[in-house]
PDB file of C-alpha atoms in Angstrom:
ATOM      1  CA  MET D 953       0.000   0.000   0.000  1.00  0.00           C
ATOM      2  CA  THR D 954       1.347   3.438  -0.922  1.00  0.00           C
ATOM      3  CA  CYS D 955       0.704   6.727   0.817  1.00  0.00           C
ATOM      4  CA  ASN D 956      -1.199   8.032  -2.215  1.00  0.00           C
ATOM      5  CA  MET D 957      -3.477   4.974  -2.289  1.00  0.00           C
ATOM      6  CA  LEU D 958      -4.376   5.407   1.356  1.00  0.00           C
ATOM      7  CA  ILE D 959      -4.947   9.164   1.118  1.00  0.00           C
ATOM      8  CA  ASP D 960      -7.129   8.655  -1.958  1.00  0.00           C
ATOM      9  CA  LEU D 961      -9.244   6.137  -0.058  1.00  0.00           C
ATOM     10  CA  VAL D 962      -9.636   8.419   2.944  1.00  0.00           C
ATOM     11  CA  GLU D 963     -10.439  11.516   0.897  1.00  0.00           C
ATOM     12  CA  THR D 964     -12.998   9.771  -1.313  1.00  0.00           C
ATOM     13  CA  SER D 965     -14.600   8.261   1.797  1.00  0.00           C
ATOM     14  CA  SER D 966     -15.298  11.751   3.205  1.00  0.00           C
ATOM     15  CA  LEU D 967     -15.222  10.478   6.763  1.00  0.00           C
ATOM     16  CA  GLY D 968     -16.392  12.773   9.526  1.00  0.00           C
ATOM     17  CA  LEU D 969     -15.395  12.408  13.149  1.00  0.00           C
ATOM     18  CA  ASN D 970     -16.456   9.034  14.622  1.00  0.00           C
ATOM     19  CA  GLU D 971     -17.505   7.645  11.242  1.00  0.00           C
ATOM     20  CA  SER D 972     -16.351   4.493   9.455  1.00  0.00           C
ATOM     21  CA  ILE D 973     -16.673   2.847   6.061  1.00  0.00           C
ATOM     22  CA  ARG D 974     -15.928  -0.538   4.488  1.00  0.00           C
ATOM     23  CA  LYS D 975     -14.240  -0.920   1.086  1.00  0.00           C
ATOM     24  CA  VAL D 976     -12.500  -3.492  -1.046  1.00  0.00           C
ATOM     25  CA  CYS D 977      -8.938  -3.814   0.241  1.00  0.00           C
ATOM     26  CA  PRO D 978      -6.426  -2.114  -2.092  1.00  0.00           C
ATOM     27  CA  VAL D 979      -3.765  -4.652  -1.072  1.00  0.00           C
ATOM     28  CA  CYS D 980      -5.417  -8.068  -1.408  1.00  0.00           C
ATOM     29  CA  GLN D 981      -8.126  -6.726  -3.767  1.00  0.00           C
ATOM     30  CA  GLU D 982     -10.675  -9.371  -2.817  1.00  0.00           C
ATOM     31  CA  VAL D 983     -13.658  -7.942  -4.701  1.00  0.00           C
ATOM     32  CA  ASN D 984     -16.192 -10.264  -3.051  1.00  0.00           C
ATOM     33  CA  GLN D 985     -15.424  -8.917   0.415  1.00  0.00           C
ATOM     34  CA  ARG D 986     -15.452  -5.344   1.663  1.00  0.00           C
ATOM     35  CA  SER D 987     -12.890  -6.324   4.271  1.00  0.00           C
ATOM     36  CA  PHE D 988     -10.996  -3.002   4.395  1.00  0.00           C
ATOM     37  CA  VAL D 989     -12.335  -0.781   7.184  1.00  0.00           C
ATOM     38  CA  ILE D 990     -11.414   2.901   7.603  1.00  0.00           C
ATOM     39  CA  TRP D 991     -12.536   4.799  10.671  1.00  0.00           C
ATOM     40  CA  ARG D 992     -11.831   8.219  12.128  1.00  0.00           C
ATOM     41  CA  ASN D 993     -11.744   9.438  15.728  1.00  0.00           C
ATOM     42  CA  GLU D 994      -9.967  12.157  17.692  1.00  0.00           C
ATOM     43  CA  GLU D 995      -6.660  10.301  17.424  1.00  0.00           C
ATOM     44  CA  GLY D 996      -6.617  10.118  13.640  1.00  0.00           C
ATOM     45  CA  VAL D 997      -7.759   7.873  10.808  1.00  0.00           C
ATOM     46  CA  PHE D 998      -7.242   4.118  11.136  1.00  0.00           C
ATOM     47  CA  TYR D 999      -7.502   1.372   8.552  1.00  0.00           C
ATOM     48  CA  LYS D1000      -7.301  -2.407   8.539  1.00  0.00           C
ATOM     49  CA  CYS D1001      -8.049  -5.321   6.230  1.00  0.00           C
ATOM     50  CA  TYR D1002      -9.820  -8.075   8.112  1.00  0.00           C
ATOM     51  CA  ARG D1003      -9.034 -10.907   5.728  1.00  0.00           C
ATOM     52  CA  ASP D1004      -6.865 -13.574   7.378  1.00  0.00           C
ATOM     53  CA  SER D1005      -4.472 -13.741   4.441  1.00  0.00           C
ATOM     54  CA  CYS D1006      -3.912  -9.977   4.289  1.00  0.00           C
ATOM     55  CA  GLY D1007      -4.126  -8.077   7.571  1.00  0.00           C
ATOM     56  CA  VAL D1008      -2.666  -4.757   6.397  1.00  0.00           C
ATOM     57  CA  TYR D1009      -3.290  -2.045   8.967  1.00  0.00           C
ATOM     58  CA  GLY D1010      -2.109   1.372  10.062  1.00  0.00           C
ATOM     59  CA  LYS D1011      -2.982   4.867  11.222  1.00  0.00           C
ATOM     60  CA  VAL D1012      -3.160   8.293   9.602  1.00  0.00           C
ATOM     61  CA  HIS D1013      -2.293  10.845  12.271  1.00  0.00           C
ATOM     62  CA  ASN D1014      -3.240  13.635   9.909  1.00  0.00           C
ATOM     63  CA  ILE D1015      -3.909  13.373   6.183  1.00  0.00           C
ATOM     64  CA  ASN D1016      -1.451  16.215   5.576  1.00  0.00           C
ATOM     65  CA  LEU D1017       1.254  14.744   7.796  1.00  0.00           C
ATOM     66  CA  GLY D1018       1.598  11.244   6.401  1.00  0.00           C
ATOM     67  CA  PHE D1019       0.976   7.878   7.999  1.00  0.00           C
ATOM     68  CA  GLU D1020       2.459   4.782   9.535  1.00  0.00           C
ATOM     69  CA  SER D1021       1.678   1.380   8.057  1.00  0.00           C
ATOM     70  CA  ARG D1022       2.475  -2.249   8.686  1.00  0.00           C
ATOM     71  CA  THR D1023       1.524  -5.437   6.918  1.00  0.00           C
ATOM     72  CA  SER D1024       0.812  -8.596   8.854  1.00  0.00           C
ATOM     73  CA  SER D1025       0.421 -12.136   7.582  1.00  0.00           C
ATOM     74  CA  SER D1026      -0.898 -13.329  10.932  1.00  0.00           C
ATOM     75  CA  ARG D1027      -4.558 -14.061  11.518  1.00  0.00           C
ATOM     76  CA  LEU D1028      -6.807 -11.197  12.557  1.00  0.00           C
ATOM     77  CA  VAL D1029      -8.060 -13.133  15.552  1.00  0.00           C
ATOM     78  CA  GLN D1030      -5.584 -15.532  17.043  1.00  0.00           C
ATOM     79  CA  PRO D1031      -7.671 -18.537  18.051  1.00  0.00           C
ATOM     80  CA  PRO D1032      -7.448 -19.462  21.717  1.00  0.00           C
ATOM     81  CA  LYS D1033      -5.314 -22.390  22.697  1.00  0.00           C
ATOM     82  CA  LEU D1034      -7.566 -25.409  22.726  1.00  0.00           C
ATOM     83  CA  SER D1035      -7.850 -27.475  25.861  1.00  0.00           C
ATOM     84  CA  THR D1036      -9.883 -30.370  27.134  1.00  0.00           C
ATOM     85  CA  TYR D1037     -12.111 -30.147  30.176  1.00  0.00           C
ATOM     86  CA  ASP D1038     -11.692 -33.588  31.747  1.00  0.00           C
ATOM     87  CA  TYR D1039     -13.631 -33.076  34.958  1.00  0.00           C
ATOM     88  CA  PRO D1040     -17.056 -34.630  35.480  1.00  0.00           C
ATOM     89  CA  CYS D1041     -20.125 -32.385  35.353  1.00  0.00           C
ATOM     90  CA  VAL D1042     -23.259 -33.099  37.347  1.00  0.00           C
ATOM     91  CA  PRO D1043     -26.564 -31.197  37.736  1.00  0.00           C
ATOM     92  CA  LEU D1044     -26.811 -28.395  40.276  1.00  0.00           C
ATOM     93  CA  ARG D1045     -28.195 -29.311  43.667  1.00  0.00           C
ATOM     94  CA  ASP D1046     -31.055 -27.424  45.268  1.00  0.00           C
ATOM     95  CA  GLN D1047     -28.727 -25.416  47.480  1.00  0.00           C
ATOM     96  CA  GLU D1048     -26.729 -24.257  44.459  1.00  0.00           C
ATOM     97  CA  VAL D1049     -29.851 -23.260  42.547  1.00  0.00           C
ATOM     98  CA  SER D1050     -30.911 -21.306  45.628  1.00  0.00           C
ATOM     99  CA  PHE D1051     -27.471 -19.681  45.779  1.00  0.00           C
ATOM    100  CA  PHE D1052     -27.892 -18.182  42.290  1.00  0.00           C
ATOM    101  CA  ALA D1053     -31.420 -17.031  43.059  1.00  0.00           C
ATOM    102  CA  ASP D1054     -30.497 -15.423  46.379  1.00  0.00           C
ATOM    103  CA  GLN D1055     -27.123 -13.994  45.404  1.00  0.00           C
ATOM    104  CA  PHE D1056     -27.716 -12.860  41.807  1.00  0.00           C
ATOM    105  CA  GLU D1057     -31.480 -13.096  41.165  1.00  0.00           C
ATOM    106  CA  ILE D1058     -30.848 -15.725  38.484  1.00  0.00           C
ATOM    107  CA  LYS D1059     -33.663 -18.255  38.565  1.00  0.00           C
ATOM    108  CA  SER D1060     -33.593 -21.977  37.896  1.00  0.00           C
ATOM    109  CA  GLY D1061     -35.119 -21.554  34.431  1.00  0.00           C
ATOM    110  CA  ALA D1062     -32.225 -19.390  33.269  1.00  0.00           C
ATOM    111  CA  LEU D1063     -29.710 -21.834  34.751  1.00  0.00           C
ATOM    112  CA  SER D1064     -31.383 -24.638  32.799  1.00  0.00           C
ATOM    113  CA  LEU D1065     -31.267 -22.675  29.529  1.00  0.00           C
ATOM    114  CA  LEU D1066     -27.569 -21.978  30.110  1.00  0.00           C
ATOM    115  CA  LYS D1067     -26.968 -25.632  31.109  1.00  0.00           C
ATOM    116  CA  VAL D1068     -24.983 -24.623  34.179  1.00  0.00           C
ATOM    117  CA  ALA D1069     -23.524 -27.635  35.966  1.00  0.00           C
ATOM    118  CA  ARG D1070     -21.318 -28.484  38.937  1.00  0.00           C
ATOM    119  CA  ASN D1071     -17.836 -29.957  39.121  1.00  0.00           C
ATOM    120  CA  PRO D1072     -18.061 -32.352  42.097  1.00  0.00           C
ATOM    121  CA  VAL D1073     -14.294 -32.842  42.237  1.00  0.00           C
ATOM    122  CA  LEU D1074     -13.332 -29.177  42.669  1.00  0.00           C
ATOM    123  CA  ASN D1075     -16.731 -28.056  44.010  1.00  0.00           C
ATOM    124  CA  THR D1076     -16.975 -25.377  41.321  1.00  0.00           C
ATOM    125  CA  PHE D1077     -19.608 -24.229  38.839  1.00  0.00           C
ATOM    126  CA  VAL D1078     -19.278 -25.066  35.159  1.00  0.00           C
ATOM    127  CA  PHE D1079     -20.758 -22.647  32.591  1.00  0.00           C
ATOM    128  CA  PRO D1080     -20.881 -23.638  28.890  1.00  0.00           C
ATOM    129  CA  LEU D1081     -19.433 -21.146  26.380  1.00  0.00           C
ATOM    130  CA  TYR D1082     -21.366 -20.704  23.133  1.00  0.00           C
ATOM    131  CA  ASP D1083     -20.507 -18.953  19.897  1.00  0.00           C
ATOM    132  CA  TYR D1084     -22.922 -16.583  18.164  1.00  0.00           C
ATOM    133  CA  TYR D1085     -24.518 -19.458  16.265  1.00  0.00           C
ATOM    134  CA  ASN D1086     -25.287 -21.461  19.412  1.00  0.00           C
ATOM    135  CA  ASN D1087     -22.461 -24.001  19.139  1.00  0.00           C
ATOM    136  CA  GLN D1088     -20.765 -24.877  22.395  1.00  0.00           C
ATOM    137  CA  VAL D1089     -17.077 -23.965  22.095  1.00  0.00           C
ATOM    138  CA  GLY D1090     -15.845 -24.300  25.669  1.00  0.00           C
ATOM    139  CA  VAL D1091     -16.631 -23.942  29.353  1.00  0.00           C
ATOM    140  CA  VAL D1092     -15.904 -21.565  32.213  1.00  0.00           C
ATOM    141  CA  ASP D1093     -15.017 -23.127  35.551  1.00  0.00           C
ATOM    142  CA  ARG D1094     -15.780 -20.678  38.365  1.00  0.00           C
ATOM    143  CA  ASP D1095     -14.629 -21.143  41.934  1.00  0.00           C
ATOM    144  CA  TYR D1096     -17.013 -19.232  44.196  1.00  0.00           C
ATOM    145  CA  GLN D1097     -15.284 -20.503  47.298  1.00  0.00           C
ATOM    146  CA  ASN D1098     -12.101 -18.772  46.165  1.00  0.00           C
ATOM    147  CA  LYS D1099      -9.785 -21.506  47.312  1.00  0.00           C
ATOM    148  CA  GLU D1100      -6.300 -20.355  48.198  1.00  0.00           C
ATOM    149  CA  GLY D1101      -3.825 -20.685  45.375  1.00  0.00           C
ATOM    150  CA  ARG D1102      -6.421 -21.194  42.621  1.00  0.00           C
ATOM    151  CA  PRO D1103      -7.795 -18.524  40.261  1.00  0.00           C
ATOM    152  CA  LYS D1104     -11.453 -17.637  40.600  1.00  0.00           C
ATOM    153  CA  THR D1105     -12.165 -18.375  36.946  1.00  0.00           C
ATOM    154  CA  LEU D1106     -10.645 -20.762  34.419  1.00  0.00           C
ATOM    155  CA  SER D1107     -11.685 -20.821  30.769  1.00  0.00           C
ATOM    156  CA  TYR D1108     -11.436 -23.916  28.591  1.00  0.00           C
ATOM    157  CA  TRP D1109     -11.866 -23.470  24.827  1.00  0.00           C
ATOM    158  CA  THR D1110     -12.605 -26.735  23.038  1.00  0.00           C
ATOM    159  CA  ASP D1111     -13.186 -25.306  19.557  1.00  0.00           C
ATOM    160  CA  VAL D1112     -11.855 -22.432  17.433  1.00  0.00           C
ATOM    161  CA  THR D1113     -14.169 -19.422  17.519  1.00  0.00           C
ATOM    162  CA  ASP D1114     -14.416 -16.361  15.270  1.00  0.00           C
ATOM    163  CA  CYS D1115     -13.706 -14.117  18.216  1.00  0.00           C
ATOM    164  CA  ARG D1116     -12.908 -14.923  21.806  1.00  0.00           C
ATOM    165  CA  VAL D1117     -16.187 -13.971  23.444  1.00  0.00           C
ATOM    166  CA  GLY D1118     -18.852 -16.159  25.008  1.00  0.00           C
ATOM    167  CA  TRP D1119     -22.502 -15.735  24.011  1.00  0.00           C
ATOM    168  CA  ALA D1120     -25.724 -16.471  25.813  1.00  0.00           C
ATOM    169  CA  PRO D1121     -27.522 -19.240  23.875  1.00  0.00           C
ATOM    170  CA  THR D1122     -30.306 -18.269  21.504  1.00  0.00           C
ATOM    171  CA  ASN D1123     -32.932 -20.276  23.408  1.00  0.00           C
ATOM    172  CA  PHE D1124     -33.396 -17.182  25.593  1.00  0.00           C
ATOM    173  CA  ARG D1125     -35.237 -15.709  22.614  1.00  0.00           C
ATOM    174  CA  MET D1126     -38.152 -18.088  23.217  1.00  0.00           C
ATOM    175  CA  LEU D1127     -41.216 -16.981  21.226  1.00  0.00           C
ATOM    176  CA  SER D1128     -40.178 -13.380  20.692  1.00  0.00           C
ATOM    177  CA  THR D1129     -40.399 -12.084  17.125  1.00  0.00           C
ATOM    178  CA  LYS D1130     -38.514  -8.860  17.882  1.00  0.00           C
ATOM    179  CA  PRO D1131     -35.288  -8.752  15.825  1.00  0.00           C
ATOM    180  CA  THR D1132     -31.996  -8.832  17.687  1.00  0.00           C
ATOM    181  CA  ASN D1133     -30.231  -5.511  17.103  1.00  0.00           C
ATOM    182  CA  ILE D1134     -28.489  -4.788  20.431  1.00  0.00           C
ATOM    183  CA  ILE D1135     -25.418  -6.411  21.967  1.00  0.00           C
ATOM    184  CA  ILE D1136     -24.877  -6.108  25.707  1.00  0.00           C
ATOM    185  CA  VAL D1137     -21.220  -6.787  26.464  1.00  0.00           C
ATOM    186  CA  VAL D1138     -20.247  -7.578  30.060  1.00  0.00           C
ATOM    187  CA  GLU D1139     -17.125  -8.814  31.793  1.00  0.00           C
ATOM    188  CA  ASP D1140     -18.066 -12.089  33.434  1.00  0.00           C
ATOM    189  CA  TYR D1141     -20.307 -15.057  32.771  1.00  0.00           C
ATOM    190  CA  VAL D1142     -22.670 -14.546  35.712  1.00  0.00           C
ATOM    191  CA  SER D1143     -23.350 -10.957  34.625  1.00  0.00           C
ATOM    192  CA  MET D1144     -24.112 -12.270  31.143  1.00  0.00           C
ATOM    193  CA  ALA D1145     -26.483 -14.843  32.605  1.00  0.00           C
ATOM    194  CA  LYS D1146     -28.253 -12.109  34.516  1.00  0.00           C
ATOM    195  CA  VAL D1147     -28.979  -9.926  31.464  1.00  0.00           C
ATOM    196  CA  ALA D1148     -29.532 -12.821  29.027  1.00  0.00           C
ATOM    197  CA  VAL D1149     -33.142 -13.169  30.164  1.00  0.00           C
ATOM    198  CA  TYR D1150     -33.942  -9.832  28.499  1.00  0.00           C
ATOM    199  CA  ALA D1151     -33.297 -11.316  25.048  1.00  0.00           C
ATOM    200  CA  PRO D1152     -36.984 -11.040  24.028  1.00  0.00           C
ATOM    201  CA  LEU D1153     -36.490  -7.241  24.122  1.00  0.00           C
ATOM    202  CA  GLY D1154     -34.241  -7.565  21.077  1.00  0.00           C
ATOM    203  CA  LEU D1155     -30.808  -7.954  22.621  1.00  0.00           C
ATOM    204  CA  ARG D1156     -28.100 -10.581  22.830  1.00  0.00           C
ATOM    205  CA  ALA D1157     -25.661 -10.800  25.726  1.00  0.00           C
ATOM    206  CA  CYS D1158     -22.011 -11.806  25.521  1.00  0.00           C
ATOM    207  CA  THR D1159     -19.098 -11.901  27.943  1.00  0.00           C
ATOM    208  CA  LEU D1160     -15.531 -10.790  27.305  1.00  0.00           C
ATOM    209  CA  LEU D1161     -14.313 -12.907  30.254  1.00  0.00           C
ATOM    210  CA  GLY D1162     -12.368  -9.814  31.277  1.00  0.00           C
ATOM    211  CA  THR D1163     -12.019  -6.273  29.900  1.00  0.00           C
ATOM    212  CA  SER D1164      -9.872  -6.949  26.820  1.00  0.00           C
ATOM    213  CA  PHE D1165     -11.505  -5.508  23.691  1.00  0.00           C
ATOM    214  CA  ASN D1166      -9.625  -4.868  20.451  1.00  0.00           C
ATOM    215  CA  GLU D1167     -10.166  -4.049  16.784  1.00  0.00           C
ATOM    216  CA  ALA D1168     -10.859  -7.656  15.914  1.00  0.00           C
ATOM    217  CA  THR D1169     -13.570  -7.985  18.528  1.00  0.00           C
ATOM    218  CA  ALA D1170     -15.129  -4.643  17.602  1.00  0.00           C
ATOM    219  CA  VAL D1171     -15.331  -5.395  13.883  1.00  0.00           C
ATOM    220  CA  TYR D1172     -16.584  -8.923  14.535  1.00  0.00           C
ATOM    221  CA  LEU D1173     -19.398  -7.726  16.807  1.00  0.00           C
ATOM    222  CA  SER D1174     -20.354  -4.814  14.534  1.00  0.00           C
ATOM    223  CA  SER D1175     -20.799  -7.276  11.660  1.00  0.00           C
ATOM    224  CA  LEU D1176     -23.444  -9.116  13.691  1.00  0.00           C
ATOM    225  CA  VAL D1177     -25.488  -6.477  15.496  1.00  0.00           C
ATOM    226  CA  PRO D1178     -25.559  -2.667  14.925  1.00  0.00           C
ATOM    227  CA  HIS D1179     -26.034  -1.310  18.465  1.00  0.00           C
ATOM    228  CA  MET D1180     -23.447  -1.764  21.206  1.00  0.00           C
ATOM    229  CA  VAL D1181     -24.183  -1.501  24.935  1.00  0.00           C
ATOM    230  CA  MET D1182     -21.026  -2.030  27.007  1.00  0.00           C
ATOM    231  CA  CYS D1183     -21.521  -2.641  30.705  1.00  0.00           C
ATOM    232  CA  LEU D1184     -18.184  -3.368  32.325  1.00  0.00           C
ATOM    233  CA  ASP D1185     -17.731  -3.610  36.063  1.00  0.00           C
ATOM    234  CA  TYR D1186     -17.707  -0.380  38.055  1.00  0.00           C
ATOM    235  CA  ASP D1187     -13.910  -0.341  38.423  1.00  0.00           C
ATOM    236  CA  ALA D1188     -13.456  -0.566  34.629  1.00  0.00           C
ATOM    237  CA  GLN D1189     -15.389   2.518  33.500  1.00  0.00           C
ATOM    238  CA  LYS D1190     -12.253   4.259  32.208  1.00  0.00           C
ATOM    239  CA  THR D1191     -11.522   1.180  30.132  1.00  0.00           C
ATOM    240  CA  ALA D1192     -15.067   1.244  28.745  1.00  0.00           C
ATOM    241  CA  MET D1193     -14.665   4.895  27.749  1.00  0.00           C
ATOM    242  CA  LYS D1194     -11.392   4.103  25.988  1.00  0.00           C
ATOM    243  CA  HIS D1195     -13.093   1.323  24.026  1.00  0.00           C
ATOM    244  CA  LYS D1196     -15.923   3.673  23.058  1.00  0.00           C
ATOM    245  CA  THR D1197     -13.533   6.372  21.821  1.00  0.00           C
ATOM    246  CA  ARG D1198     -11.664   3.914  19.642  1.00  0.00           C
ATOM    247  CA  TYR D1199     -14.406   1.678  18.265  1.00  0.00           C
ATOM    248  CA  ALA D1200     -17.768   3.459  18.450  1.00  0.00           C
ATOM    249  CA  PRO D1201     -17.580   4.475  14.756  1.00  0.00           C
ATOM    250  CA  LEU D1202     -17.935   0.831  13.762  1.00  0.00           C
ATOM    251  CA  PHE D1203     -21.434   0.663  15.275  1.00  0.00           C
ATOM    252  CA  LYS D1204     -24.636   2.490  14.523  1.00  0.00           C
ATOM    253  CA  SER D1205     -24.714   3.466  18.203  1.00  0.00           C
ATOM    254  CA  TRP D1206     -22.586   2.819  21.289  1.00  0.00           C
ATOM    255  CA  THR D1207     -23.826   3.195  24.876  1.00  0.00           C
ATOM    256  CA  ASN D1208     -21.653   2.765  27.942  1.00  0.00           C
ATOM    257  CA  TRP D1209     -24.000   1.546  30.668  1.00  0.00           C
ATOM    258  CA  CYS D1210     -22.470   2.694  33.960  1.00  0.00           C
ATOM    259  CA  LEU D1211     -23.630   0.988  37.141  1.00  0.00           C
ATOM    260  CA  LEU D1212     -22.512   1.632  40.709  1.00  0.00           C
ATOM    261  CA  LYS D1213     -22.052  -2.113  41.234  1.00  0.00           C
ATOM    262  CA  ASP D1214     -21.078  -4.983  38.989  1.00  0.00           C
ATOM    263  CA  VAL D1215     -23.945  -6.202  36.803  1.00  0.00           C
ATOM    264  CA  LYS D1216     -24.328  -9.453  38.692  1.00  0.00           C
ATOM    265  CA  ASP D1217     -24.540  -7.598  42.008  1.00  0.00           C
ATOM    266  CA  THR D1218     -27.034  -4.950  40.873  1.00  0.00           C
ATOM    267  CA  PRO D1219     -30.666  -5.693  41.847  1.00  0.00           C
ATOM    268  CA  ARG D1220     -33.027  -6.264  38.941  1.00  0.00           C
ATOM    269  CA  ALA D1221     -35.208  -3.458  40.296  1.00  0.00           C
ATOM    270  CA  GLU D1222     -32.352  -1.093  39.371  1.00  0.00           C
ATOM    271  CA  LEU D1223     -31.274  -2.843  36.159  1.00  0.00           C
ATOM    272  CA  GLU D1224     -34.615  -3.031  34.410  1.00  0.00           C
ATOM    273  CA  PRO D1225     -35.673   0.649  34.357  1.00  0.00           C
ATOM    274  CA  GLN D1226     -32.203   1.675  33.159  1.00  0.00           C
ATOM    275  CA  LEU D1227     -32.229  -0.996  30.470  1.00  0.00           C
ATOM    276  CA  ASP D1228     -35.678   0.150  29.327  1.00  0.00           C
ATOM    277  CA  GLN D1229     -34.348   3.699  28.959  1.00  0.00           C
ATOM    278  CA  ILE D1230     -31.364   2.505  26.933  1.00  0.00           C
ATOM    279  CA  ILE D1231     -33.547   0.450  24.580  1.00  0.00           C
ATOM    280  CA  GLN D1232     -35.982   3.336  24.106  1.00  0.00           C
ATOM    281  CA  ARG D1233     -33.133   5.752  23.410  1.00  0.00           C
ATOM    282  CA  ILE D1234     -31.643   3.407  20.799  1.00  0.00           C
ATOM    283  CA  ALA D1235     -35.066   2.898  19.188  1.00  0.00           C
ATOM    284  CA  SER D1236     -35.613   6.659  18.954  1.00  0.00           C
ATOM    285  CA  GLY D1237     -32.160   7.246  17.470  1.00  0.00           C
ATOM    286  CA  ASN D1238     -31.038   9.565  20.274  1.00  0.00           C
TER     287      ASN D1238
END
């Protein structure tokens, strides 16, 4: 890619602040895919080809000042290292179902839809990880007893996914005919389970299993659903704002949902009116 090629693309795109556009990549020239994304924010103009075999990317600090560019032959999304979960899984006992209801207001029906199980060896909870198309691609093993010397959460990926996020299964849609046009992105699995029950309102929940969020994830999610609602834990609000500044142009709208507690610890009586306001605001285009 030459400087002139890039500047021509940017100028003909007529991008305003926080806007983006997709084009045929000038490097790999795959005409059947508009895999070359250009977006502009306060930091400059960025571009990247999201074809695995290309991967050219860079940044224009200022159209009149030149640019920096690199070409990568690596995959856009490095697949997670695959691992096998060899522990037995058994159904939740009554006391564990009650734990989720009392602690997080997650009822037995939601636990059944998610197929949450128990590891009797480690006395941990086992949460299946699904991809966007409802295929199970791994599990999360969560230690609520926080045993000394063992991490709270361990993730096991048993299949290669398009992007390393875990989705709530589509059976939360039930009989709703409302189209899915909103993604709610949260940090942890239990928070995802808590908001997944609102799927009939036209949303789909996914978990980052942390706060990491990059170009690959942003482009992947924007190709599936137009409206982003990011609800990271309270101590990660600066991180959420950084993600919004960088990647909001890829979505039709981006809302950072700021709560005083983590999603899983926020009572539904507080969650639901705020969520209703967010959905109404997105529907009205404000």
